[in-house]
PDB file of C-alpha atoms in Angstrom:
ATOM      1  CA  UNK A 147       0.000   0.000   0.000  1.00  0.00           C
ATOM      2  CA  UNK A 148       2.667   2.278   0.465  1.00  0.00           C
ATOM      3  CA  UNK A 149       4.352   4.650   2.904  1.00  0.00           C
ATOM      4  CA  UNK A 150       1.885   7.074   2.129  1.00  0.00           C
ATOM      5  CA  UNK A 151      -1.416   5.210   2.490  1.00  0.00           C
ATOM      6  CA  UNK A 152      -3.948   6.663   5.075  1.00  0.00           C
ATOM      7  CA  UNK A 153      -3.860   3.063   7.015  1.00  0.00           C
ATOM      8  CA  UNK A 154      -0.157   3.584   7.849  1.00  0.00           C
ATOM      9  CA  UNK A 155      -1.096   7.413   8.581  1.00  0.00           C
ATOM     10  CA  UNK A 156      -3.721   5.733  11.214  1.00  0.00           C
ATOM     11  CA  UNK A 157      -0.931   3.307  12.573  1.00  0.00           C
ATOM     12  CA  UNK A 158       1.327   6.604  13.185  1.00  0.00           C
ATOM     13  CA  UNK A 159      -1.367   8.090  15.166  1.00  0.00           C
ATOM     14  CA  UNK A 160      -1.940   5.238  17.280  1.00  0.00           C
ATOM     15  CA  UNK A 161       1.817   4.696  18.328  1.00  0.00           C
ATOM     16  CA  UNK A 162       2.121   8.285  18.758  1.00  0.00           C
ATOM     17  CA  UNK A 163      -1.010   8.105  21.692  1.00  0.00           C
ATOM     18  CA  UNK A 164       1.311   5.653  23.251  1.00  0.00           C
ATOM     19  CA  UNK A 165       3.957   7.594  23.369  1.00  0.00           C
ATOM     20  CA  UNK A 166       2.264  10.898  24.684  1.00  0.00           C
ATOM     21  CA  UNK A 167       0.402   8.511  27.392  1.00  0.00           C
ATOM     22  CA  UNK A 168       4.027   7.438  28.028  1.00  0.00           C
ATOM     23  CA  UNK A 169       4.788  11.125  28.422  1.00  0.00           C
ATOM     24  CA  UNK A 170       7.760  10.640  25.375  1.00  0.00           C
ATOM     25  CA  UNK A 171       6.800  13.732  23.710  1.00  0.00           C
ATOM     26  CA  UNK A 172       9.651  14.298  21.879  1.00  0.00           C
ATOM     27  CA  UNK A 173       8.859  10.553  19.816  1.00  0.00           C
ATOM     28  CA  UNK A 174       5.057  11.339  19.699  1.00  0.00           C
ATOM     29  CA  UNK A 175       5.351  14.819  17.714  1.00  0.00           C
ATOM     30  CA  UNK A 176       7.474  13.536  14.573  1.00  0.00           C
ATOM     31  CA  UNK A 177       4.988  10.819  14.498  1.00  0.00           C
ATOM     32  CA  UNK A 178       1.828  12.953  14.294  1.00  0.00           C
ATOM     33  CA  UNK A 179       3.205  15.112  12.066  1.00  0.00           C
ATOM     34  CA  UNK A 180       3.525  12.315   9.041  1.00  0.00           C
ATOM     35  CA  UNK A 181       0.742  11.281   9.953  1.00  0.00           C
ATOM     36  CA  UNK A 182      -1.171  14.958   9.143  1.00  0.00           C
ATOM     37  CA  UNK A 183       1.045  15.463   5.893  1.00  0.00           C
ATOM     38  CA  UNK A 184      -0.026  12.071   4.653  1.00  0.00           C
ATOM     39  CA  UNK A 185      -4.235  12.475   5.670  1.00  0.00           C
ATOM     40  CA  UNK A 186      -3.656  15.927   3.818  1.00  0.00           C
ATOM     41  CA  UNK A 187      -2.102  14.119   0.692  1.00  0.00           C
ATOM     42  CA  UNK A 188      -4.506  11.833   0.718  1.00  0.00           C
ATOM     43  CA  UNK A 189      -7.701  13.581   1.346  1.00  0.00           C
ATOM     44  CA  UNK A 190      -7.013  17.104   1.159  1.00  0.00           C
ATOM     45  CA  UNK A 191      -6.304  19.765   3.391  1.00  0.00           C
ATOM     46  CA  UNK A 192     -10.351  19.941   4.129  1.00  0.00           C
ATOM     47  CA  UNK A 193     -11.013  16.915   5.308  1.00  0.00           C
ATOM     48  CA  UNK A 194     -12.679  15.980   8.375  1.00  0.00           C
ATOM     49  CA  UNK A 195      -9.726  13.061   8.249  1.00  0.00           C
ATOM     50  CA  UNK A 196      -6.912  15.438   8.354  1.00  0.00           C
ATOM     51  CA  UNK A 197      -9.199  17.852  11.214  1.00  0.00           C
ATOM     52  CA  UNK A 198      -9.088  14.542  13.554  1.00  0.00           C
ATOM     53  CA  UNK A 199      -5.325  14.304  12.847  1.00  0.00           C
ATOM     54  CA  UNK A 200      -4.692  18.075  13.559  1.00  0.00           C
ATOM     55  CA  UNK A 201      -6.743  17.153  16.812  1.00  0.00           C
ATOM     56  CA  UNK A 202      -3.860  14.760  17.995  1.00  0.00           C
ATOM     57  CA  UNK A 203      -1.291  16.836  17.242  1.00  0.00           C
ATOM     58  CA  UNK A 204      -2.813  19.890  18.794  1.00  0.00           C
ATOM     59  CA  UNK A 205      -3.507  17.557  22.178  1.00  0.00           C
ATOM     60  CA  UNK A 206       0.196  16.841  21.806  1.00  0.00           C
ATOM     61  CA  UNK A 207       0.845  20.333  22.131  1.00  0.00           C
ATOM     62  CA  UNK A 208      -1.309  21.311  25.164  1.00  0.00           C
ATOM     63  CA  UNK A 209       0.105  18.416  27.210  1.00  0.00           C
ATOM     64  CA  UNK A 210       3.361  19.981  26.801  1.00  0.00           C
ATOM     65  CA  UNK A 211       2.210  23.615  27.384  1.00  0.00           C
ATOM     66  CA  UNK A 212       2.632  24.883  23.551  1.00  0.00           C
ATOM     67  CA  UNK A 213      -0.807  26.784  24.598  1.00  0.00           C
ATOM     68  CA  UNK A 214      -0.258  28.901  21.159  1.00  0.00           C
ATOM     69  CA  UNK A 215       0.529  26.404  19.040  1.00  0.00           C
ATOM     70  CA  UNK A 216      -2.236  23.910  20.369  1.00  0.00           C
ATOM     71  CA  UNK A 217      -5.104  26.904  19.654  1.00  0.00           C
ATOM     72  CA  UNK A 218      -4.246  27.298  16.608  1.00  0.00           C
ATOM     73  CA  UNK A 219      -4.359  23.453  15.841  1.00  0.00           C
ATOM     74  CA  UNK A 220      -7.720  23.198  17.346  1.00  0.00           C
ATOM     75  CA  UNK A 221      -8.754  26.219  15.274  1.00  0.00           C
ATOM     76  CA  UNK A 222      -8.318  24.751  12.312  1.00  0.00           C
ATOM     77  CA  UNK A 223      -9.693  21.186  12.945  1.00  0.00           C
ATOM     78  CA  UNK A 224     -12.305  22.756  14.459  1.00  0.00           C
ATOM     79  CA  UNK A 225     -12.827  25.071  10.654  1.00  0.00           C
ATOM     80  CA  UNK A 226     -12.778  21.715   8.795  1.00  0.00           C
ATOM     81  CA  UNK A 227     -15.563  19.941  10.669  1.00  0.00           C
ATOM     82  CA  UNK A 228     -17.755  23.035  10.874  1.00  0.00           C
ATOM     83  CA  UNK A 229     -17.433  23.330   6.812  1.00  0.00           C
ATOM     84  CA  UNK A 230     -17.252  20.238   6.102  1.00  0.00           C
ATOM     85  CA  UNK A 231     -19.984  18.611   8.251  1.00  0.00           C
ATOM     86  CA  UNK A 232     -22.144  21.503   9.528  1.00  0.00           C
ATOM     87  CA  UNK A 233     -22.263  23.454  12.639  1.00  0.00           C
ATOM     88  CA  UNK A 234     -23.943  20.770  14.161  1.00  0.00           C
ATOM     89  CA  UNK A 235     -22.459  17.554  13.690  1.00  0.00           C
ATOM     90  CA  UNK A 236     -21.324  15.634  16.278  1.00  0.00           C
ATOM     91  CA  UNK A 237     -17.431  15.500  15.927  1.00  0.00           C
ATOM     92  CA  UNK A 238     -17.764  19.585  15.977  1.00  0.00           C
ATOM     93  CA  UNK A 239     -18.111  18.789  19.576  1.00  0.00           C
ATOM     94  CA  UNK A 240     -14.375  16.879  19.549  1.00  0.00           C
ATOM     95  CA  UNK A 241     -12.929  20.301  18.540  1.00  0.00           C
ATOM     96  CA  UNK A 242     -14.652  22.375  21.033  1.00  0.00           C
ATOM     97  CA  UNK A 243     -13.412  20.008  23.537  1.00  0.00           C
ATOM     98  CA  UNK A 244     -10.187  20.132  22.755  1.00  0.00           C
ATOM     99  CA  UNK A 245     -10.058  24.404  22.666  1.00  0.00           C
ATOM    100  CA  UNK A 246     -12.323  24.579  25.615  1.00  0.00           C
ATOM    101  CA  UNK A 247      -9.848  21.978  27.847  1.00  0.00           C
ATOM    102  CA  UNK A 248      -6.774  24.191  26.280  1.00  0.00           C
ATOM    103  CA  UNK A 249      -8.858  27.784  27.355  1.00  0.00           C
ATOM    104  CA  UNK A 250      -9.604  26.570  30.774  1.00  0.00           C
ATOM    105  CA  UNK A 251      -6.135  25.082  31.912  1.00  0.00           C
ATOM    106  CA  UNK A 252      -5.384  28.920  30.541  1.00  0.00           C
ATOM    107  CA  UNK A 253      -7.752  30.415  33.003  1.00  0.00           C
ATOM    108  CA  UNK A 254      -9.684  31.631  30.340  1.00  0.00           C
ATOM    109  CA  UNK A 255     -13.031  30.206  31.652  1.00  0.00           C
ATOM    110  CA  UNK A 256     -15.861  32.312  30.209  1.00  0.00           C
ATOM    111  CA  UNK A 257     -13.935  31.550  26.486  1.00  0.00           C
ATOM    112  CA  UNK A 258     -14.026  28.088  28.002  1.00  0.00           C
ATOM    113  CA  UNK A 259     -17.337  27.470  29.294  1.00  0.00           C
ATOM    114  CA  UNK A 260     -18.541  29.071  26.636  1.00  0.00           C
ATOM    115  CA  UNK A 261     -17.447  26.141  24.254  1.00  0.00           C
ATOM    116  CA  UNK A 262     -18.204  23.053  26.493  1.00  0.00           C
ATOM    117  CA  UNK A 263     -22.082  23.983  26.488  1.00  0.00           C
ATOM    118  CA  UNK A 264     -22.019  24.468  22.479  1.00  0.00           C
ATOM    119  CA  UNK A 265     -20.366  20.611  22.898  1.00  0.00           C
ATOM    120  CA  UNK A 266     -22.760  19.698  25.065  1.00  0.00           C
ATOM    121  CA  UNK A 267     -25.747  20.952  23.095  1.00  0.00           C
ATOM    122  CA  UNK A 268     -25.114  19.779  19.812  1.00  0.00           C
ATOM    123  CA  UNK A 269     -24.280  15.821  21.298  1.00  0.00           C
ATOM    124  CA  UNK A 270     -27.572  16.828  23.165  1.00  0.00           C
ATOM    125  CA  UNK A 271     -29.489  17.012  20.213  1.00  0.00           C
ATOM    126  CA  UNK A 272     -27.888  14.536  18.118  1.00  0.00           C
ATOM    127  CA  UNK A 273     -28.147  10.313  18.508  1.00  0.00           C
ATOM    128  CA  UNK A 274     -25.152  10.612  20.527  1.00  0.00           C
ATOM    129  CA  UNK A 275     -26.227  11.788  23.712  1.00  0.00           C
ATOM    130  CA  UNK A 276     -24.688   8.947  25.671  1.00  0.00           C
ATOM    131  CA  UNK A 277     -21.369   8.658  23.717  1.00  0.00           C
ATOM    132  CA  UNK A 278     -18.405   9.314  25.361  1.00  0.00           C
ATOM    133  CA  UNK A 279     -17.953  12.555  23.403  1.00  0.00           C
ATOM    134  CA  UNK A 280     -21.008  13.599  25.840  1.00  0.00           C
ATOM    135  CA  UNK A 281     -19.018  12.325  29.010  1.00  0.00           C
ATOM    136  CA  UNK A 282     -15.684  14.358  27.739  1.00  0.00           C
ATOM    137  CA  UNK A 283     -17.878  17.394  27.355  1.00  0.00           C
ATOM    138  CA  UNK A 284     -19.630  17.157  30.897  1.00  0.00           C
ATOM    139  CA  UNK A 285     -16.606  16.654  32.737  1.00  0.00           C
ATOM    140  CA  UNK A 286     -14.502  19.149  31.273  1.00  0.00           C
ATOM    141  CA  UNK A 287     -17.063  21.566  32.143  1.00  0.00           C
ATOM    142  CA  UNK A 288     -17.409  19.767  35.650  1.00  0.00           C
ATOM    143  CA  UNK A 289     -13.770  20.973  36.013  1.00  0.00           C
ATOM    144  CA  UNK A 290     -13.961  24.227  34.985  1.00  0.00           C
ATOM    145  CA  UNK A 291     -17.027  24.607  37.068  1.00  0.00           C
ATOM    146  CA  UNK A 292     -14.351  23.218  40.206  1.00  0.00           C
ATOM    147  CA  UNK A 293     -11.729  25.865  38.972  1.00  0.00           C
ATOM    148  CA  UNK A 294     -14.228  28.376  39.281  1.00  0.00           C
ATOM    149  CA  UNK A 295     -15.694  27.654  43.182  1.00  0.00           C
ATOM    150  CA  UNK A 296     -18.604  26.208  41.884  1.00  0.00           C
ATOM    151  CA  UNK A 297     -19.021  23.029  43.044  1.00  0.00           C
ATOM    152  CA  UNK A 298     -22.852  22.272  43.406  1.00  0.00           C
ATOM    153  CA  UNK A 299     -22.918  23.160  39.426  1.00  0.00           C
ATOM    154  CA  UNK A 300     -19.975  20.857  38.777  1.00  0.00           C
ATOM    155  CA  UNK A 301     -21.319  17.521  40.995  1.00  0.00           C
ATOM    156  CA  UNK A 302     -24.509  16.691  38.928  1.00  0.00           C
ATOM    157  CA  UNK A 303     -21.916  16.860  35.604  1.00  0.00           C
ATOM    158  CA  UNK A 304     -19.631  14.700  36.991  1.00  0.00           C
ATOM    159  CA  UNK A 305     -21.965  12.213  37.663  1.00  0.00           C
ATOM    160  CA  UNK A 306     -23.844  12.165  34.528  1.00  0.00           C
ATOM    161  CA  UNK A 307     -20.429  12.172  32.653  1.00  0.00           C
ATOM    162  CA  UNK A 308     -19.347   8.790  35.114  1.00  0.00           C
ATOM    163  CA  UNK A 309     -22.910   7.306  34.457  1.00  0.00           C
ATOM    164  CA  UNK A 310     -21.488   7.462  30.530  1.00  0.00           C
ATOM    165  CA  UNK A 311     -18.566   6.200  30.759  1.00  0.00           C
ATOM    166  CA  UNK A 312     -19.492   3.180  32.940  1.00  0.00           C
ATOM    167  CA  UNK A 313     -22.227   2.361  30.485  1.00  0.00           C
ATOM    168  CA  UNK A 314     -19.987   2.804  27.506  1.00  0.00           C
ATOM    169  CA  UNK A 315     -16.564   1.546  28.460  1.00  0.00           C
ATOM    170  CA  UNK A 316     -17.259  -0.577  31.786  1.00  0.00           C
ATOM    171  CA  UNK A 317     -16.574   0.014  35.187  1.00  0.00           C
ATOM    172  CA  UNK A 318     -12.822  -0.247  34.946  1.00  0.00           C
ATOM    173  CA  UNK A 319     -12.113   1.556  32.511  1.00  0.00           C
ATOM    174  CA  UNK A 320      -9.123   4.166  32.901  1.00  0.00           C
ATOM    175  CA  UNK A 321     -11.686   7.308  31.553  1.00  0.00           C
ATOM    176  CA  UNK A 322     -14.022   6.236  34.499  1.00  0.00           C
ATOM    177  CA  UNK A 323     -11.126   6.483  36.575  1.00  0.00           C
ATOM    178  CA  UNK A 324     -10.372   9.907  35.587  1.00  0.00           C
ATOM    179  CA  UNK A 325     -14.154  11.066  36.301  1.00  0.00           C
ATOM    180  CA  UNK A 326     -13.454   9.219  39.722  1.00  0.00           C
ATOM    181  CA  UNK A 327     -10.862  11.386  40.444  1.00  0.00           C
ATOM    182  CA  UNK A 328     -12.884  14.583  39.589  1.00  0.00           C
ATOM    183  CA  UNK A 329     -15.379  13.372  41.737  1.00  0.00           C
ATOM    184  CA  UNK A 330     -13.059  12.762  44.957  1.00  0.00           C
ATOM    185  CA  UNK A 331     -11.436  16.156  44.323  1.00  0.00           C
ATOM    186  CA  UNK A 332     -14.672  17.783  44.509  1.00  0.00           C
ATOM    187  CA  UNK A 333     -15.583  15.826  47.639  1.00  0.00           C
ATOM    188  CA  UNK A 334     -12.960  16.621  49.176  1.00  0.00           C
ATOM    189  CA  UNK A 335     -13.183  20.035  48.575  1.00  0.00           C
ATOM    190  CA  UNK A 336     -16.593  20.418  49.632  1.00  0.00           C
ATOM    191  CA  UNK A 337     -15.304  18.774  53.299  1.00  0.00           C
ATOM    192  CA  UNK A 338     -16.649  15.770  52.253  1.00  0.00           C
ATOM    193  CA  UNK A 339     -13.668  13.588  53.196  1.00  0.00           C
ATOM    194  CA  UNK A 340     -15.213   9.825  53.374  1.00  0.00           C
ATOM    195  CA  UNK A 341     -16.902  10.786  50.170  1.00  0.00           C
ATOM    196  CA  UNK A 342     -13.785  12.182  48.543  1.00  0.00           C
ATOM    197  CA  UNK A 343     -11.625   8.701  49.799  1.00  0.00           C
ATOM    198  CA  UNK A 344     -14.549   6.204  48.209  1.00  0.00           C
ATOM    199  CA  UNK A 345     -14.434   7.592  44.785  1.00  0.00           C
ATOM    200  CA  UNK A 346     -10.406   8.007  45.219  1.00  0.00           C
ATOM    201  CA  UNK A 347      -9.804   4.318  46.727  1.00  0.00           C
ATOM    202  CA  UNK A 348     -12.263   3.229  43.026  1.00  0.00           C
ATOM    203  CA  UNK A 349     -10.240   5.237  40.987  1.00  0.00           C
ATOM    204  CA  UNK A 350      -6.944   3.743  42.447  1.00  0.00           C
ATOM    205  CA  UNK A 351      -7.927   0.020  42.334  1.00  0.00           C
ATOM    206  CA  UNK A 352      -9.013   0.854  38.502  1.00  0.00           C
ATOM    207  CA  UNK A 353      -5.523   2.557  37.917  1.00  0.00           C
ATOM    208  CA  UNK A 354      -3.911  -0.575  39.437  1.00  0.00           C
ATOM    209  CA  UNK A 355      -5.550  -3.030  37.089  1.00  0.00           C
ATOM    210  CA  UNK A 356      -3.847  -1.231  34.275  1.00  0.00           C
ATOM    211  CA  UNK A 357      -0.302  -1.412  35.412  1.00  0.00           C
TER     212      UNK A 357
END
């Protein structure tokens, strides 16, 4: 098939997530970038294709705190979906997940908020409502709504985005853990310690089945 085939552009990508999971940036980001140029060779530079791989690459970015050239990443993929599948369409909502996660670690929560509950509405209205894209939505804004002081506004989120994730991925699954975790920070924060050390000890015994 060639070096330049999308499958091998989808093989790239996949290595690359192990890598940034691994935190091995420096491998992941030479990896993600073949895999863009060959989607865009492929496809063209407007397809919603190369918009998921601009995705990964701009996740790359915010995990290593390249804030400016993560946004403008997201930007773009988030310019391909809207033309290319409407304003509306579900994997909009992957974009303005990945800009709103990138605004709030930023502090920029009204930008941030602002772009979880577009997220959140068009999944709402779409078949989609309990895909995971729904969960990532809820609890980024969960956290946000945390950052912000406002935790009776962030504890119904959370557990409509763990309800999600159970139903989708199972009960041990490491994205359940991480809602876990947002759960027992709340808790805890609220002064609800024995609350705070049940969803943390869950989280934990999840985490431990993956090492």
């Amino acid at each position: 098939r060639g070096r330049d085939h999308p499958n091998v552009a989808a093989t790239l990508a996949g290595l690359a997530q192990l890598y940034r999971e691994q935190g091995k940036f420096a491998e992941a980001e030479p990896l993600l970038k073949r895999s863009v140029a060959i989607v865009e060779k492929a496809h063209g530079a407007e397809h919603p294709e190369v918009a998921r791989s601009l995705g990964n690459l701009a996740q790359l970015y915010r995990r290593q705190g390249q804030f400016a050239a993560a946004e403008s990443l997201f930007k773009r993929s988030l310019a391909i979906r809207e033309k290319a599948l409407g304003l509306e369409h579900p994997q909009v909502a992957f974009s303005l997940n990945g800009l709103a996660a990138l605004y709030r670690e930023q502090g920029r929560y009204e930008a941030a908020e602002s772009l979880y509950k577009r997220a959140i509405a068009i999944v709402d209205d779409s078949i989609d409502r309990e895909h995971p894209r729904m969960a990532a939505s809820l609890n980024g804004l969960a956290e946000l709504h945390v950052a912000q002081g406002q935790y009776t506004a962030a504890e119904p989120l959370f557990k409509r985005s763990l309800a999600i994730r159970e139903k989708a991925h199972g009960a041990e699954h490491p994205d359940v853990a991480a809602t876990l975790e947002g759960i027992s920070a709340l808790y805890a924060k609220m002064g609800k310690p024995g609350e705070a050390k049940q969803f943390a000890d869950r989280a934990a015994k999840i985490r431990s089945l993956r090492r």
